[in-house]
Coordinates of C-alpha atoms and ligand atoms in Angstrom, one line a residue:
M146 CA 5.0 -151.7 -88.4
R147 CA 3.9 -155.4 -88.0
R148 CA 1.4 -155.8 -85.2
D149 CA 3.1 -158.9 -83.8
S150 CA 6.6 -157.3 -83.7
V151 CA 8.5 -156.4 -80.5
G152 CA 8.6 -152.8 -81.4
Y153 CA 4.9 -152.5 -81.9
T154 CA 4.2 -154.2 -78.5
M155 CA 6.6 -151.8 -76.8
M156 CA 5.0 -148.8 -78.5
V157 CA 1.5 -149.9 -77.4
A158 CA 2.7 -150.4 -73.8
A159 CA 4.4 -147.0 -73.8
V160 CA 1.4 -145.2 -75.2
L161 CA -0.9 -147.0 -72.7
C162 CA 1.5 -145.9 -69.8
I163 CA 1.5 -142.3 -70.9
V164 CA -2.3 -142.1 -71.4
C165 CA -2.9 -143.8 -68.0
S166 CA -0.4 -141.6 -66.1
V167 CA -2.0 -138.4 -67.6
L168 CA -5.4 -139.6 -66.5
V169 CA -4.3 -140.5 -63.0
S170 CA -2.3 -137.3 -62.5
G171 CA -5.2 -135.2 -64.1
A172 CA -7.6 -136.8 -61.6
A173 CA -5.3 -136.2 -58.7
V174 CA -4.8 -132.5 -59.6
G175 CA -8.4 -132.0 -60.6
L176 CA -9.9 -133.5 -57.4
R177 CA -7.4 -131.8 -55.1
S178 CA -9.7 -129.0 -54.1
R179 CA -12.6 -131.4 -53.5
Q180 CA -10.3 -133.6 -51.4
Q181 CA -9.3 -130.6 -49.4
A182 CA -13.0 -129.5 -48.9
N183 CA -13.9 -133.0 -47.7
K184 CA -11.0 -133.0 -45.3
D185 CA -12.1 -129.7 -44.0
A186 CA -15.7 -130.9 -43.6
F187 CA -14.5 -134.0 -41.8
R188 CA -12.4 -131.9 -39.4
K189 CA -15.4 -129.6 -38.7
E190 CA -17.7 -132.5 -38.2
N191 CA -15.4 -134.0 -35.6
I192 CA -15.0 -130.7 -33.7
L193 CA -18.8 -130.5 -33.5
I194 CA -19.0 -134.2 -32.4
A195 CA -16.5 -133.5 -29.6
A196 CA -18.5 -130.5 -28.5
G197 CA -21.7 -132.5 -28.5
M198 CA -23.2 -130.1 -31.1
L199 CA -23.6 -132.3 -34.2
E200 CA -27.2 -132.4 -35.2
K201 CA -28.9 -134.5 -37.8
N202 CA -30.5 -132.5 -40.7
Q203 CA -28.2 -129.5 -40.0
S204 CA -25.4 -128.5 -42.2
V205 CA -22.0 -129.0 -40.6
E206 CA -20.7 -126.0 -42.4
E207 CA -23.5 -123.7 -41.3
L208 CA -23.4 -124.9 -37.7
F209 CA -19.6 -124.5 -37.6
E210 CA -19.7 -121.0 -39.1
A211 CA -22.5 -119.8 -36.8
R212 CA -21.0 -121.1 -33.5
I213 CA -17.3 -121.8 -33.7
Q214 CA -14.4 -119.4 -33.9
E215 CA -11.1 -120.8 -34.9
Q216 CA -8.0 -119.3 -33.5
L217 CA -4.3 -120.2 -34.1
I218 CA -2.4 -119.8 -30.9
D219 CA 1.2 -119.9 -29.8
L220 CA 1.3 -122.8 -27.3
A221 CA 4.2 -121.2 -25.4
T222 CA 2.2 -118.2 -24.4
G223 CA -1.3 -119.2 -25.1
T224 CA -1.9 -116.0 -27.0
P225 CA -2.8 -115.7 -30.7
A226 CA 0.0 -116.6 -33.0
S227 CA 1.7 -113.7 -34.8
P228 CA 0.8 -114.0 -38.5
D229 CA 4.5 -113.3 -39.4
A230 CA 5.6 -116.4 -37.5
V231 CA 3.3 -118.9 -39.2
P232 CA 3.4 -119.8 -42.9
A233 CA 0.1 -119.6 -44.7
P234 CA -1.7 -121.9 -45.3
Y235 CA -0.7 -123.5 -42.0
D236 CA -0.6 -127.3 -42.0
Q237 CA -0.5 -128.2 -38.3
R238 CA 0.3 -131.8 -38.9
S239 CA 3.4 -131.2 -40.9
A240 CA 4.4 -128.4 -38.6
A241 CA 4.7 -130.9 -35.8
R242 CA 7.6 -132.5 -37.8
D243 CA 9.1 -129.2 -39.1
P244 CA 12.2 -128.2 -37.0
D245 CA 11.4 -124.5 -37.4
L246 CA 7.7 -124.9 -36.4
S247 CA 8.0 -127.5 -33.7
V248 CA 9.8 -128.1 -30.4
G249 CA 11.3 -131.3 -29.0
I250 CA 9.7 -132.7 -25.8
D251 CA 11.9 -133.8 -23.0
A252 CA 11.5 -137.6 -22.4
A253 CA 10.4 -137.0 -18.8
Q254 CA 7.6 -134.8 -20.0
D255 CA 6.7 -136.8 -23.1
V256 CA 3.9 -138.8 -21.6
A257 CA 1.9 -138.8 -24.9
G258 CA 4.9 -140.4 -26.6
I259 CA 5.1 -137.9 -29.5
K260 CA 8.7 -136.7 -29.2
R261 CA 8.0 -133.3 -30.8
R262 CA 5.0 -131.0 -30.9
E263 CA 4.1 -128.0 -33.1
K264 CA 4.6 -124.5 -31.7
Y265 CA 1.3 -123.2 -33.0
S266 CA -2.1 -124.9 -32.6
Q267 CA -5.6 -124.3 -33.8
V268 CA -8.1 -124.0 -31.0
Y269 CA -11.9 -123.8 -31.4
L270 CA -14.0 -121.5 -29.3
V271 CA -17.7 -122.3 -29.2
R272 CA -19.9 -119.3 -28.7
Q273 CA -23.4 -118.9 -27.4
E274 CA -25.7 -116.8 -29.6
N275 CA -24.9 -113.8 -27.4
G276 CA -21.2 -114.3 -28.1
E277 CA -20.3 -115.6 -24.7
L278 CA -17.9 -118.5 -24.5
E279 CA -19.6 -121.8 -24.1
K280 CA -17.0 -124.4 -24.7
I281 CA -13.5 -124.8 -26.1
V282 CA -12.4 -127.7 -28.4
L283 CA -8.7 -128.7 -28.4
P284 CA -6.9 -130.9 -30.9
V285 CA -5.1 -133.7 -29.0
Y286 CA -2.9 -136.7 -30.1
G287 CA -0.6 -139.3 -28.6
K288 CA 0.5 -142.9 -28.9
G289 CA -1.9 -145.8 -28.4
L290 CA -0.7 -149.4 -28.9
W291 CA -0.4 -149.6 -32.7
S292 CA -0.8 -146.0 -33.8
T293 CA -1.1 -142.3 -33.0
L294 CA -4.6 -141.5 -31.7
R295 CA -5.8 -138.2 -33.0
G296 CA -8.9 -136.5 -31.8
F297 CA -10.6 -133.5 -30.1
L298 CA -11.3 -132.9 -26.5
A299 CA -14.0 -130.4 -25.6
L300 CA -14.3 -128.6 -22.3
E301 CA -17.1 -126.5 -20.9
A302 CA -16.4 -122.8 -20.3
D303 CA -15.4 -123.6 -16.7
L304 CA -12.3 -125.2 -18.3
N305 CA -12.7 -128.2 -16.0
T306 CA -15.8 -130.1 -17.1
V307 CA -15.4 -132.4 -20.1
A308 CA -18.0 -131.6 -22.8
G309 CA -16.8 -134.6 -25.0
L310 CA -14.0 -136.5 -26.6
T311 CA -13.7 -138.0 -30.0
F312 CA -11.0 -139.6 -32.1
Y313 CA -11.0 -139.2 -35.9
E314 CA -7.9 -141.2 -36.7
H315 CA -6.1 -144.2 -35.2
K316 CA -5.2 -147.8 -36.2
E317 CA -6.0 -149.6 -32.9
T318 CA -7.6 -153.1 -33.2
P319 CA -11.3 -153.1 -33.9
G320 CA -13.1 -154.5 -30.8
L321 CA -10.1 -153.8 -28.5
G322 CA -8.4 -150.4 -28.7
G323 CA -10.7 -149.5 -31.6
E324 CA -13.5 -149.2 -29.0
I325 CA -12.4 -145.6 -28.4
D326 CA -14.8 -145.0 -31.3
N327 CA -17.7 -146.7 -29.5
P328 CA -20.5 -144.1 -28.9
L329 CA -21.3 -145.9 -25.6
W330 CA -17.8 -145.4 -24.3
K331 CA -17.6 -141.8 -25.6
A332 CA -20.9 -141.1 -23.8
K333 CA -19.0 -141.7 -20.5
W334 CA -16.9 -138.6 -20.9
P335 CA -19.3 -135.5 -20.7
G336 CA -19.5 -134.2 -17.2
K337 CA -16.2 -135.7 -16.0
L338 CA -13.8 -133.3 -14.3
L339 CA -10.3 -132.6 -15.6
R340 CA -8.7 -131.4 -12.4
D341 CA -9.0 -131.7 -8.6
S342 CA -9.4 -128.8 -6.3
E343 CA -5.6 -128.2 -6.3
G344 CA -5.6 -127.9 -10.1
A345 CA -3.8 -131.2 -10.8
I346 CA -5.0 -133.1 -13.8
Q347 CA -6.8 -136.2 -12.6
L348 CA -8.9 -137.2 -15.6
E349 CA -8.0 -140.7 -16.6
V350 CA -9.2 -144.0 -18.1
I351 CA -8.8 -146.6 -15.4
K352 CA -8.4 -150.4 -15.7
G353 CA -11.9 -151.9 -15.0
Q354 CA -15.1 -150.1 -14.1
V355 CA -15.5 -146.8 -12.2
Q356 CA -16.9 -147.3 -8.7
A357 CA -19.8 -144.7 -8.6
G358 CA -19.9 -142.7 -5.5
T359 CA -16.2 -142.8 -4.8
P360 CA -14.4 -139.4 -4.6
R361 CA -12.3 -140.2 -7.7
A362 CA -15.2 -141.3 -9.8
Q363 CA -15.8 -137.8 -11.1
H364 CA -12.3 -137.9 -12.8
Q365 CA -12.5 -141.5 -14.0
I366 CA -13.7 -143.3 -17.2
D367 CA -14.2 -147.1 -17.5
G368 CA -11.2 -148.9 -19.2
L369 CA -11.6 -150.6 -22.5
S370 CA -11.4 -154.3 -21.7
G371 CA -8.4 -156.1 -23.3
A372 CA -7.1 -152.7 -24.4
T373 CA -5.2 -151.3 -21.4
I374 CA -2.5 -149.9 -23.5
T375 CA -4.8 -147.9 -25.7
S376 CA -6.7 -146.8 -22.6
R377 CA -3.5 -145.6 -21.0
G378 CA -2.6 -143.8 -24.2
V379 CA -5.9 -141.8 -24.0
S380 CA -5.1 -140.8 -20.4
N381 CA -1.6 -139.9 -21.3
L382 CA -2.4 -137.7 -24.3
I383 CA -4.9 -135.8 -22.1
R384 CA -2.3 -135.4 -19.4
Y385 CA 0.2 -134.0 -21.9
W386 CA -2.0 -131.7 -23.9
L387 CA -3.8 -130.1 -20.9
S388 CA -0.5 -129.6 -19.1
D389 CA 1.5 -126.4 -18.8
N390 CA 3.7 -127.8 -21.6
A391 CA 1.0 -127.6 -24.1
F392 CA -2.5 -126.0 -23.7
G393 CA -1.9 -124.9 -20.1
P394 CA -0.9 -121.3 -21.0
F395 CA -3.9 -121.0 -23.4
L396 CA -6.3 -122.2 -20.7
D397 CA -4.7 -119.6 -18.3
Q398 CA -5.4 -116.9 -20.9
I399 CA -9.0 -118.0 -21.2
A400 CA -9.4 -118.1 -17.4
K401 CA -8.1 -114.6 -17.2
G402 CA -10.8 -113.5 -19.7
N403 CA -8.4 -113.0 -22.6
L404 CA -9.7 -114.3 -25.9
G405 CA -13.0 -115.1 -24.2
E406 CA -14.9 -112.3 -25.9
S407 CA -16.3 -112.7 -29.4
D408 CA -14.4 -110.7 -32.0
G409 CA -17.4 -110.6 -34.3
Ligands
FMN743 C1 -4.1 -159.2 -32.2 C2 -4.1 -158.3 -30.9 C3 -4.5 -157.0 -31.0 C4 -4.5 -156.2 -29.9 N1 -4.9 -154.9 -30.0 C5 -4.9 -154.1 -28.9 C6 -5.3 -152.7 -29.0 O1 -5.7 -152.2 -30.0 N2 -5.1 -152.0 -27.9 C7 -4.7 -152.5 -26.7 O2 -4.5 -151.7 -25.7 N3 -4.3 -153.8 -26.6 C8 -4.4 -154.6 -27.6 N4 -4.0 -155.9 -27.5 C9 -3.7 -156.4 -26.2 C10 -2.4 -155.9 -25.7 O3 -1.4 -156.6 -26.3 C11 -2.3 -156.1 -24.2 O4 -2.4 -157.4 -23.9 C12 -3.5 -155.4 -23.6 O5 -3.4 -154.0 -23.9 C13 -3.5 -155.6 -22.1 O6 -4.8 -155.1 -21.7 P1 -5.6 -155.9 -20.6 O7 -4.8 -155.7 -19.4 O8 -6.9 -155.1 -20.5 O9 -5.8 -157.3 -21.0 C14 -4.1 -156.7 -28.6 C15 -3.6 -158.0 -28.6 C16 -3.6 -158.8 -29.7 C17 -3.1 -160.2 -29.6

């Protein structure tokens, strides 16, 4: 075949396409397990960050394995999910959109703006060396201004004192809503109280600065300036996920002493 013919050009283009697509799909398939491992390490790292336990020079994997117990719970009851009810492996994110594995949220209760939520959620129990419960870490998400904010909220074993909050995914504007990643802002969370003495959720990001010494200061976090909508999104997702419609039943189980003992 002549090298300057149309047929030859088409053949070279076709061979190039086939070779490249084999290379790309080979790389995608070959690297899948490594991608999954990286995703898993990132999740564990963020859980440790929320719990205030991430330490330099220590393996995330080892720290996680040594101190954290993962549990899949049925949000409706707060008890461990029955293995028959949940497909394995369980992808919580896609479950939140699966009609069989999620429930719709009434508009009046949907303060986090997520419309549906998964029926089953992972929770993370942080154990002391003697096996006693030290903290719990809960996955939380809800609407910000431009995006869904996804993160972890950690509570001390009293289930009322915040141990930490971190977001691992969002598309808010850097310098505005994106300041939810700022370590100085995240440092304002530990020690704040979730509920008042009546048990109502009061933890919130306010507009402006918290007035130290006022009765509500223990529940309040400074707002992000120029980012009231993202700030409100953070308050709202906490209000939803810690309510009786989401993790409330699980928190009740822990308060009753169920699940609080180490199984290992
Ligand atoms: C380009 C651009 C990006 C913005 N990004 C955010 C954001 O990420 N989060 C947010 O709450 N507000 C953001 N805003 C501001 C909101 O539109 C709104 O004005 C603001 O949330 C009000 O907050 P303030 O009362 O503190 O000014 C952005 C505005 C502009 C023009």
